[in-house]
mmCIF file of C-alpha atoms and ligand atoms in Angstrom:
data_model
loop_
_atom_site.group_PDB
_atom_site.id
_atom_site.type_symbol
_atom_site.label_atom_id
_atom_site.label_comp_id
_atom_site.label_asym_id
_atom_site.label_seq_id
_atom_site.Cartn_x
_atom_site.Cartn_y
_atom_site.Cartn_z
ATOM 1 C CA UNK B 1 9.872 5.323 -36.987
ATOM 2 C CA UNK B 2 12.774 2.854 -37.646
ATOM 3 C CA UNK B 3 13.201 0.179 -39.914
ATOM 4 C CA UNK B 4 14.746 -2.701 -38.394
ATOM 5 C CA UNK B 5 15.216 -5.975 -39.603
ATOM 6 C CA UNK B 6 13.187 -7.960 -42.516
ATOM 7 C CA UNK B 7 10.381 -10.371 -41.101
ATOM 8 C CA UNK B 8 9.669 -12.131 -44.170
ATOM 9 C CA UNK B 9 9.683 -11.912 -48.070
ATOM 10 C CA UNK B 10 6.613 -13.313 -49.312
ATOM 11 C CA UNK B 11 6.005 -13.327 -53.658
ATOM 12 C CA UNK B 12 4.777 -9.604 -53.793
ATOM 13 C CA UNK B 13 5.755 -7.937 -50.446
ATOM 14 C CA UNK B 14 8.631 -7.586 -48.052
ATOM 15 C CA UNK B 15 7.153 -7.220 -44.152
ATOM 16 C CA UNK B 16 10.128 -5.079 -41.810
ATOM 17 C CA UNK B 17 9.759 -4.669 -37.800
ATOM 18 C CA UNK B 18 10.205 -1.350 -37.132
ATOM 19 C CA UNK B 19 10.768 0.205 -32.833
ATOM 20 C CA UNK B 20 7.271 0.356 -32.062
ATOM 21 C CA UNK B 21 6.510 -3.453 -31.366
ATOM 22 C CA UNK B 22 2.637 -2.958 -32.524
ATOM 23 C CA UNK B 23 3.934 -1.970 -36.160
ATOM 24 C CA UNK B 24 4.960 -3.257 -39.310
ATOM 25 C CA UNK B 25 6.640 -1.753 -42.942
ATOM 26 C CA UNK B 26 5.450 -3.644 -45.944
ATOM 27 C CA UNK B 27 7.753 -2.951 -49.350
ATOM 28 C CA UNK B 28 5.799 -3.590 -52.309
ATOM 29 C CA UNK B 29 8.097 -5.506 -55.095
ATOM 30 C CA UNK B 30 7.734 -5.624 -59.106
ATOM 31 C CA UNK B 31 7.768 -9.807 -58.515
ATOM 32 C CA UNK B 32 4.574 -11.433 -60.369
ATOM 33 C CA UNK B 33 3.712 -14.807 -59.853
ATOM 34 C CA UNK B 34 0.592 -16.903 -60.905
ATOM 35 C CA UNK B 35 -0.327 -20.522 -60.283
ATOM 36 C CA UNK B 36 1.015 -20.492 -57.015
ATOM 37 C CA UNK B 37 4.140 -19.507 -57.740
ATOM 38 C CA UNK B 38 4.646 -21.623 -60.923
ATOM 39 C CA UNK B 39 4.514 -18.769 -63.117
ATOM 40 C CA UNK B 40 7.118 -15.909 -62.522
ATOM 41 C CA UNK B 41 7.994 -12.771 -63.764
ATOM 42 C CA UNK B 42 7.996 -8.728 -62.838
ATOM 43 C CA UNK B 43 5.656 -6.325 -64.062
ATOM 44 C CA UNK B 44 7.523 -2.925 -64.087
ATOM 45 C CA UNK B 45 6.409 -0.456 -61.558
ATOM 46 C CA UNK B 46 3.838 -2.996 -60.151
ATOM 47 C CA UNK B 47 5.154 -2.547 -56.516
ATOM 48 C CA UNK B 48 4.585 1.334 -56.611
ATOM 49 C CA UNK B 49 0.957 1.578 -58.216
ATOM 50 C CA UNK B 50 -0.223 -1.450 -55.877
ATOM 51 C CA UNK B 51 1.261 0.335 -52.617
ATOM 52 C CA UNK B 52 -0.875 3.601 -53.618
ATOM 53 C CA UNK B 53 -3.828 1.813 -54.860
ATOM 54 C CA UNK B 54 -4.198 -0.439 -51.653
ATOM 55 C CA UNK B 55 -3.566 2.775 -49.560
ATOM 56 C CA UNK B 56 -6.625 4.567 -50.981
ATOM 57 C CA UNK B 57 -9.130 2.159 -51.040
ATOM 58 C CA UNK B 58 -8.168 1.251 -47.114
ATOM 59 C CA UNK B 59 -8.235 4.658 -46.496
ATOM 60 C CA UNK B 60 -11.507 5.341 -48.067
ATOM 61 C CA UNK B 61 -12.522 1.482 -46.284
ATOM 62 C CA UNK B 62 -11.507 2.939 -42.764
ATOM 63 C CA UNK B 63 -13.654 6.003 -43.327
ATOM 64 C CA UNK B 64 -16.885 4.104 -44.293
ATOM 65 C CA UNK B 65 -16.170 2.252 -40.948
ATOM 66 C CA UNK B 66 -14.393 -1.036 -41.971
ATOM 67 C CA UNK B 67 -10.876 -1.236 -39.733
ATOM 68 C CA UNK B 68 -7.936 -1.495 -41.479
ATOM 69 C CA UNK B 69 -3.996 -2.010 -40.886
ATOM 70 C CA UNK B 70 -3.243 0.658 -43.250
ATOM 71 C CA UNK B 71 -1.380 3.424 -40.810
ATOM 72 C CA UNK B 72 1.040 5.762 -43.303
ATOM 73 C CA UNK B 73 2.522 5.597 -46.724
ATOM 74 C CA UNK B 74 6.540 6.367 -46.267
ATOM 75 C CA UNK B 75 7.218 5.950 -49.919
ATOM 76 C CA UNK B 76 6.354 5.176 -53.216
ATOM 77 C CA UNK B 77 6.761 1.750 -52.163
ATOM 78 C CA UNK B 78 6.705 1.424 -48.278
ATOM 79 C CA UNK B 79 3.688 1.931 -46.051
ATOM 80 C CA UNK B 80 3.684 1.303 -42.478
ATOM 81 C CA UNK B 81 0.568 -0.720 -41.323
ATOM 82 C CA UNK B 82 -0.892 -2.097 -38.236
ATOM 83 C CA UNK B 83 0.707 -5.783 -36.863
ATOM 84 C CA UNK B 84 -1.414 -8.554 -36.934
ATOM 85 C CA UNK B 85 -1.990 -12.262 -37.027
ATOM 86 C CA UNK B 86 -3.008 -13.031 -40.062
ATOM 87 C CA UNK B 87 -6.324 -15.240 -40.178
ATOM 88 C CA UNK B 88 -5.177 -18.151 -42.958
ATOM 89 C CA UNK B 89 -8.111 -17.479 -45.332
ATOM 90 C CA UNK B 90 -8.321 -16.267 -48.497
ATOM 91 C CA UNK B 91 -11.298 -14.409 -48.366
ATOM 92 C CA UNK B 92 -12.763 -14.162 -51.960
ATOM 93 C CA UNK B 93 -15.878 -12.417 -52.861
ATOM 94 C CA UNK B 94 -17.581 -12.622 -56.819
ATOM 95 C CA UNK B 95 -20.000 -10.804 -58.545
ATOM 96 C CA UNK B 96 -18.908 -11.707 -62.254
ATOM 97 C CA UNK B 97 -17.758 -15.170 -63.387
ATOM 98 C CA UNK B 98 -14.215 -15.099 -64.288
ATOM 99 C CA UNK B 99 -11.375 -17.259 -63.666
ATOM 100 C CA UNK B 100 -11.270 -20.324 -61.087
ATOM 101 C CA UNK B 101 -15.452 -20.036 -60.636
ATOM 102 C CA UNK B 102 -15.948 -20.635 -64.494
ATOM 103 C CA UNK B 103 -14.132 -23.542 -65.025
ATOM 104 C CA UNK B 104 -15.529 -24.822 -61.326
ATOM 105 C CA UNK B 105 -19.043 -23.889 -62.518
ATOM 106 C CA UNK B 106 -18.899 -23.854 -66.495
ATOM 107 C CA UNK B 107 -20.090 -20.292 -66.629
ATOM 108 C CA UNK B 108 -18.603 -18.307 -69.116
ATOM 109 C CA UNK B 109 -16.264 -15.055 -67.590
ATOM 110 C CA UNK B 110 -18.508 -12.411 -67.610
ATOM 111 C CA UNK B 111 -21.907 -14.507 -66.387
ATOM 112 C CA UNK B 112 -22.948 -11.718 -63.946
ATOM 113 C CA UNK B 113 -23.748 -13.598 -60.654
ATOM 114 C CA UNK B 114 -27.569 -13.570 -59.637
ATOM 115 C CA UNK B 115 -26.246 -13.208 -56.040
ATOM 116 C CA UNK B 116 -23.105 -11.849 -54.823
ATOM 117 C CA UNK B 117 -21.028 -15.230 -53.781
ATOM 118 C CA UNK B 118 -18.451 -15.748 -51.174
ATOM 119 C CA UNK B 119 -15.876 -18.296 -50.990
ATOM 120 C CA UNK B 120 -13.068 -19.338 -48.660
ATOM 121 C CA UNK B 121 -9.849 -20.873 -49.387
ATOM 122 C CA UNK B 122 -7.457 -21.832 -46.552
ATOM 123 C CA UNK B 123 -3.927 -20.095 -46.974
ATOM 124 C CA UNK B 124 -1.287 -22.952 -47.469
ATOM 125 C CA UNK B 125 0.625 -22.635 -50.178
ATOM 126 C CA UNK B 126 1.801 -26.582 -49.531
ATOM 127 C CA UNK B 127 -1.723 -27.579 -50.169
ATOM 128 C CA UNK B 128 -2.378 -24.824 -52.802
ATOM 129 C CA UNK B 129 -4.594 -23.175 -51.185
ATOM 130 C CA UNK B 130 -7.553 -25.007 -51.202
ATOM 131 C CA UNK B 131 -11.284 -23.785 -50.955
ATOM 132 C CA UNK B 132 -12.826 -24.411 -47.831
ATOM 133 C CA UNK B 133 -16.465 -23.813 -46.325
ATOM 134 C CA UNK B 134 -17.512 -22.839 -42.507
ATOM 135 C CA UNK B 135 -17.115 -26.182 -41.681
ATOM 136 C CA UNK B 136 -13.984 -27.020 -42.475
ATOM 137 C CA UNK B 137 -12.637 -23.430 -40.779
ATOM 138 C CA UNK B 138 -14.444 -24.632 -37.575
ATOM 139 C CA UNK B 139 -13.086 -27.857 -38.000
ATOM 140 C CA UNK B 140 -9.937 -26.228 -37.937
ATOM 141 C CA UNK B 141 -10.067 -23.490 -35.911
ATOM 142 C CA UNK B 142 -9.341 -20.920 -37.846
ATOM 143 C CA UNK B 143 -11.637 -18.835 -36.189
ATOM 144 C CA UNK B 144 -14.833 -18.738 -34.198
ATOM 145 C CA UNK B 145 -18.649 -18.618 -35.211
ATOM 146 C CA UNK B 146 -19.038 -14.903 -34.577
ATOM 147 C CA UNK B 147 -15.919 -14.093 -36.283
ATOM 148 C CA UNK B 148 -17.199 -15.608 -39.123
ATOM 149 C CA UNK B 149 -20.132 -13.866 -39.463
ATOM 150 C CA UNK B 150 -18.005 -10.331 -38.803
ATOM 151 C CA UNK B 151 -15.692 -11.295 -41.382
ATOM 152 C CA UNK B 152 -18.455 -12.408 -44.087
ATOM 153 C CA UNK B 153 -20.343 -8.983 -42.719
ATOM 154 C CA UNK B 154 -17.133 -6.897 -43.923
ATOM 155 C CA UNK B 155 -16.481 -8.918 -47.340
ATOM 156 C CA UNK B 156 -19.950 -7.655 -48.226
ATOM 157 C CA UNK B 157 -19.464 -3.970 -47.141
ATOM 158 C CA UNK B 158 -16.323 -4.047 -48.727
ATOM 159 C CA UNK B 159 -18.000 -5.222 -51.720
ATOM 160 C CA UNK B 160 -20.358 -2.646 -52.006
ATOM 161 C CA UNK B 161 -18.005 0.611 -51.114
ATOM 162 C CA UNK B 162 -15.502 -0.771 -53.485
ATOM 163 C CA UNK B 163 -18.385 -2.043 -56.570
ATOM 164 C CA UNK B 164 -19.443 1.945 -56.148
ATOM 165 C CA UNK B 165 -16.368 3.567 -56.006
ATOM 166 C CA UNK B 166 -15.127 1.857 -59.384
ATOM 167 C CA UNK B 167 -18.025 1.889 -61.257
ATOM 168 C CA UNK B 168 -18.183 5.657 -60.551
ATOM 169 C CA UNK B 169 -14.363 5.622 -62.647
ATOM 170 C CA UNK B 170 -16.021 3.403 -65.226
ATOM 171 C CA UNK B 171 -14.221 -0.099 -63.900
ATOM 172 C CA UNK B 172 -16.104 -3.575 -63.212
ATOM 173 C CA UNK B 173 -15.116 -5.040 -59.767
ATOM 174 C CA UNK B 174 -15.292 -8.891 -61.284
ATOM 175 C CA UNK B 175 -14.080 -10.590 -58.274
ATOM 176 C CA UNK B 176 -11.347 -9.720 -55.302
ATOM 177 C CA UNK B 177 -9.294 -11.775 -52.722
ATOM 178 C CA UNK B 178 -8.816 -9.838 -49.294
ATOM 179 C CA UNK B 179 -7.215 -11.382 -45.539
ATOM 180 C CA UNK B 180 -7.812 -10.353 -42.326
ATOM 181 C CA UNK B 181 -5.418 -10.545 -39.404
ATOM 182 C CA UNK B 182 -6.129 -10.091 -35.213
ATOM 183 C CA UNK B 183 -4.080 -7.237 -33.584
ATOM 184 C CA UNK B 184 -2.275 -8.004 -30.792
ATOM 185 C CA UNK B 185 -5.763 -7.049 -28.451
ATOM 186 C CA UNK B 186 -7.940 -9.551 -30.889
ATOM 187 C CA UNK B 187 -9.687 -7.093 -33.295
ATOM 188 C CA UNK B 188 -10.468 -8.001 -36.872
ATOM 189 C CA UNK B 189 -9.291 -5.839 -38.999
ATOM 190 C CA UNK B 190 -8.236 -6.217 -42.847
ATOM 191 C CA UNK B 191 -5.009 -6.624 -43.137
ATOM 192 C CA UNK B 192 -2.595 -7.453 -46.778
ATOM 193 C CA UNK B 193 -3.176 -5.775 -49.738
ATOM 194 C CA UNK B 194 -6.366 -4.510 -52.504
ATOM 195 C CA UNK B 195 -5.145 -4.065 -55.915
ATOM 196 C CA UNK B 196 -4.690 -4.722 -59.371
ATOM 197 C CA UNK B 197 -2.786 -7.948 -57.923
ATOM 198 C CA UNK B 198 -5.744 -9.338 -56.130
ATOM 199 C CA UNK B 199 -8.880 -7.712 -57.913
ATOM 200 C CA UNK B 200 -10.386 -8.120 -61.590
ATOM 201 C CA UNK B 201 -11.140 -5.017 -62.778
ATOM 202 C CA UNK B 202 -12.583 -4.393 -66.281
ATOM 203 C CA UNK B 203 -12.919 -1.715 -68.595
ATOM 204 C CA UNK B 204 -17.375 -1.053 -67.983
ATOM 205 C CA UNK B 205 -17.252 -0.195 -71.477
ATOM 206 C CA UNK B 206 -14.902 -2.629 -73.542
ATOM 207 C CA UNK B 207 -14.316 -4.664 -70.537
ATOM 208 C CA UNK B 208 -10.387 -4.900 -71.078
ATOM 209 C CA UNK B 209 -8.755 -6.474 -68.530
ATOM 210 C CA UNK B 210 -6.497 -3.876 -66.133
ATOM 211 C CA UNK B 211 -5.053 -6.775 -63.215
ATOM 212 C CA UNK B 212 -3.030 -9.556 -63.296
ATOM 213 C CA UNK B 213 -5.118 -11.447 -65.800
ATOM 214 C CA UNK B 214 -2.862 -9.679 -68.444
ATOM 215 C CA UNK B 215 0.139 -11.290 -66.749
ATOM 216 C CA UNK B 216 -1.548 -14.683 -65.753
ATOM 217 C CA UNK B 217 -2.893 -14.941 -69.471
ATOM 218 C CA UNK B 218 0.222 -14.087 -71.115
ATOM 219 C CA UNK B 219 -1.141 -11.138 -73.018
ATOM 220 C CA UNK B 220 0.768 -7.891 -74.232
ATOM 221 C CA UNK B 221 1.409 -4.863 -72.513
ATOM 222 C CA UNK B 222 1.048 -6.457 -68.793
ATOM 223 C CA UNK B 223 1.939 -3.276 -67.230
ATOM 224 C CA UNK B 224 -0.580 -1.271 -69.113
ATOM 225 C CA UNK B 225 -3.483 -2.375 -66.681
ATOM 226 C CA UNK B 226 -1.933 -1.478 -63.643
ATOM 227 C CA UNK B 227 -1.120 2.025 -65.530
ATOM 228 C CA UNK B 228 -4.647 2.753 -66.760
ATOM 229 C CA UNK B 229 -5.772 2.049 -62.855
ATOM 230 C CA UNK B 230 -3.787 4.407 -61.231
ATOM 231 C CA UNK B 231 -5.071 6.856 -64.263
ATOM 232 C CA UNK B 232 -8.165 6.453 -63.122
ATOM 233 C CA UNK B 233 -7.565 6.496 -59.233
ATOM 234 C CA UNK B 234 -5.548 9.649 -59.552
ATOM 235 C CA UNK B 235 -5.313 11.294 -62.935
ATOM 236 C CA UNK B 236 -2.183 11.801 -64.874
HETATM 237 P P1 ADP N 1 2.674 -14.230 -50.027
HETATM 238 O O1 ADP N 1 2.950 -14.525 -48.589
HETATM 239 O O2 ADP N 1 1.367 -14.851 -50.464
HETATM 240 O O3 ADP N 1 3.792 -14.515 -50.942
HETATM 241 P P2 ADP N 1 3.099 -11.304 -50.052
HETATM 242 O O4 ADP N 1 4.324 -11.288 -50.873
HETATM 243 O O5 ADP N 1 2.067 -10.266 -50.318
HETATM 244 O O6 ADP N 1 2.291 -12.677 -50.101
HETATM 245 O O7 ADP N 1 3.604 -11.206 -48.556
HETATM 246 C C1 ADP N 1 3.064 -10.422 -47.597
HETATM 247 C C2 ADP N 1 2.730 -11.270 -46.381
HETATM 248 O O8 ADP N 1 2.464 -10.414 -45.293
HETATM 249 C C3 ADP N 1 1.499 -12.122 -46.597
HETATM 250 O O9 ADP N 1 1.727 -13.411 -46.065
HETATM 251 C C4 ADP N 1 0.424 -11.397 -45.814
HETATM 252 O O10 ADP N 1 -0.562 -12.278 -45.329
HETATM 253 C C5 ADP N 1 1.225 -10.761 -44.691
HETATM 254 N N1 ADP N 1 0.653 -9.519 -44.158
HETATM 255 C C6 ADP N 1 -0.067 -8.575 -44.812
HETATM 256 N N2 ADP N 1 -0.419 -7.564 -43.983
HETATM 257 C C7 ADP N 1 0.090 -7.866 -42.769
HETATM 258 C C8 ADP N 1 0.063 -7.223 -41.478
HETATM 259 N N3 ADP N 1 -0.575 -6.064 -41.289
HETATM 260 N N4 ADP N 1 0.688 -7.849 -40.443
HETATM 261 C C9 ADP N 1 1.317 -9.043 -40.624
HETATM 262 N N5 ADP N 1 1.387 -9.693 -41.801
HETATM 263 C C10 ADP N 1 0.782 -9.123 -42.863
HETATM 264 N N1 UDP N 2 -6.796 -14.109 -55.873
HETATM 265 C C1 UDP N 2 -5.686 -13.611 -55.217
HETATM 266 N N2 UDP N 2 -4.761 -14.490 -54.735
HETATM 267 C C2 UDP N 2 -4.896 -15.818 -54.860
HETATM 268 C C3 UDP N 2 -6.032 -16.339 -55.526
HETATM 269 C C4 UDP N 2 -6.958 -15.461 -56.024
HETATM 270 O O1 UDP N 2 -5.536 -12.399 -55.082
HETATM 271 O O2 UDP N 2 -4.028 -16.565 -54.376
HETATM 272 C C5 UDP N 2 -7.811 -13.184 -56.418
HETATM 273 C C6 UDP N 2 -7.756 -13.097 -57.941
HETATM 274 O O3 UDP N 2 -6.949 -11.995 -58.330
HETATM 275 C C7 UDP N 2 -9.208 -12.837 -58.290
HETATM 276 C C8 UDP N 2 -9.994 -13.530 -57.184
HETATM 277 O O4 UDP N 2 -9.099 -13.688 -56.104
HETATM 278 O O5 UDP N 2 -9.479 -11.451 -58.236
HETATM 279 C C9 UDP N 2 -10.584 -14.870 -57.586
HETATM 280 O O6 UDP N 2 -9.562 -15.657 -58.132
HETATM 281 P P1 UDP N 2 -9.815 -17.117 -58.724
HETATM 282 O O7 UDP N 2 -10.340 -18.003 -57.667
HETATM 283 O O8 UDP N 2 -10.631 -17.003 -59.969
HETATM 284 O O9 UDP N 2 -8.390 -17.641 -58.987
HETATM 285 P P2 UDP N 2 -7.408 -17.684 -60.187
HETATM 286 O O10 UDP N 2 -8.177 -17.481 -61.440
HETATM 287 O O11 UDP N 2 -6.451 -16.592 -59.842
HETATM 288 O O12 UDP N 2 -6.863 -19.060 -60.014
#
């Protein structure tokens, strides 16, 4: 597998074509940003943890039967994934209050959710991503009816592997953001990244913040979250 020339360098990842036309190498960088993009800094070894982090969980995803884009890890920073189209959505899926919802809402962070909610927000960083329901993405375009519903059918299976799997290492999944993307012959499959970057996870017991809260919020010891996940994901 070659590495040929870069694709495009988005605010966390770097995408390469490689000689097989049907695949992709993503780079994971140390670049933070919040607020779409008005906050900026790096986070020290961010790149590496999120590259192995998002590589389990699609692994163990792809086993329980969602399909994924995750292919091979190369490096401590390089995986080689499946090409596809990404679908513009933010696909966002809550079972805690935190962030965004509870200022929308004016429930305090940590309201536990009497039913898991789903929300949409249309990727365009021009517009700042704005939330969008079924509607609008019809409206649009974005994709079809059934689509939709197979995409909404994943979120929630994702939800549930993933809600497991971390409360079994003593984490609260608060709330995640995941894309999906059509390969070249139209299947959904998820597609981007699933880590500290783009999930709140909190400590069950003292529920500390380990993501990018630490970063967004300005609090110490930003890297220490991302550390204390890959502790937990593979010892050490
Ligand atoms: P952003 O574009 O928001 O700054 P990143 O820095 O993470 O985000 O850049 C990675 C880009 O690659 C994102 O736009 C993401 O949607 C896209 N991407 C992720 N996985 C794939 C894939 N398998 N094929 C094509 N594009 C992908
Ligand atoms: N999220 C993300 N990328 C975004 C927006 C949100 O990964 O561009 C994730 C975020 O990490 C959190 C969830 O989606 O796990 C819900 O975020 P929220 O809407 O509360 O947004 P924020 O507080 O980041 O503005």
């Amino acid at each position: 597998m070659k590495k040929l020339e870069q694709l495009y360098e988005g605010k966390a990842k770097k995408v390469f074509k490689t000689d097989d036309p049907e695949l992709y190498i993503v780079d994971y960088k140390d670049d933070a940003t919040a607020f779409n993009g008005q906050k900026k800094g790096t986070i020290e070894n961010k790149g590496v943890v999120n590259n192995r982090v998002s590589n389990y969980l699609m692994k163990m995803l792809e086993e329980k039967g969602i399909p994924t884009h995750y292919v091979e890890e190369i490096s401590d920073r390089e995986t080689i994934v499946k090409k596809v189209e990404i679908i513009p959505l933010e696909v966002i899926v809550r079972n805690i209050a935190a962030g965004s919802l509870s200022k929308r809402l004016g429930l305090p962070e940590g309201t536990k959710m009497a039913k898991t909610v789903l929300e949409y927000s249309y990727k365009d960083d021009a517009l700042g991503d704005p939330m969008i329901n079924d509607y609008h993405i019809f409206a649009l375009g974005i994709v079809t009816k059934e689509e939709l519903d197979l995409i909404a059918n994943y979120a929630f299976k994702i939800n549930d592997y993933l809600t497991e799997f971390f409360a079994g290492i003593g984490i609260e999944l608060v709330d995640f953001k995941i894309e999906f993307g059509k390969t070249s012959d139209g299947k959904i499959i998820l597609a981007d990244e699933i880590s500290p970057d783009t999930c709140r996870f909190w400590d069950a017991k003292t529920h500390e913040k380990l993501d990018k809260d630490r970063f967004r919020r300005d609090m110490d010891n930003v890297d220490e979250g991302y550390k204390e996940i890959m502790k937990r994901l593979f010892g050490g």
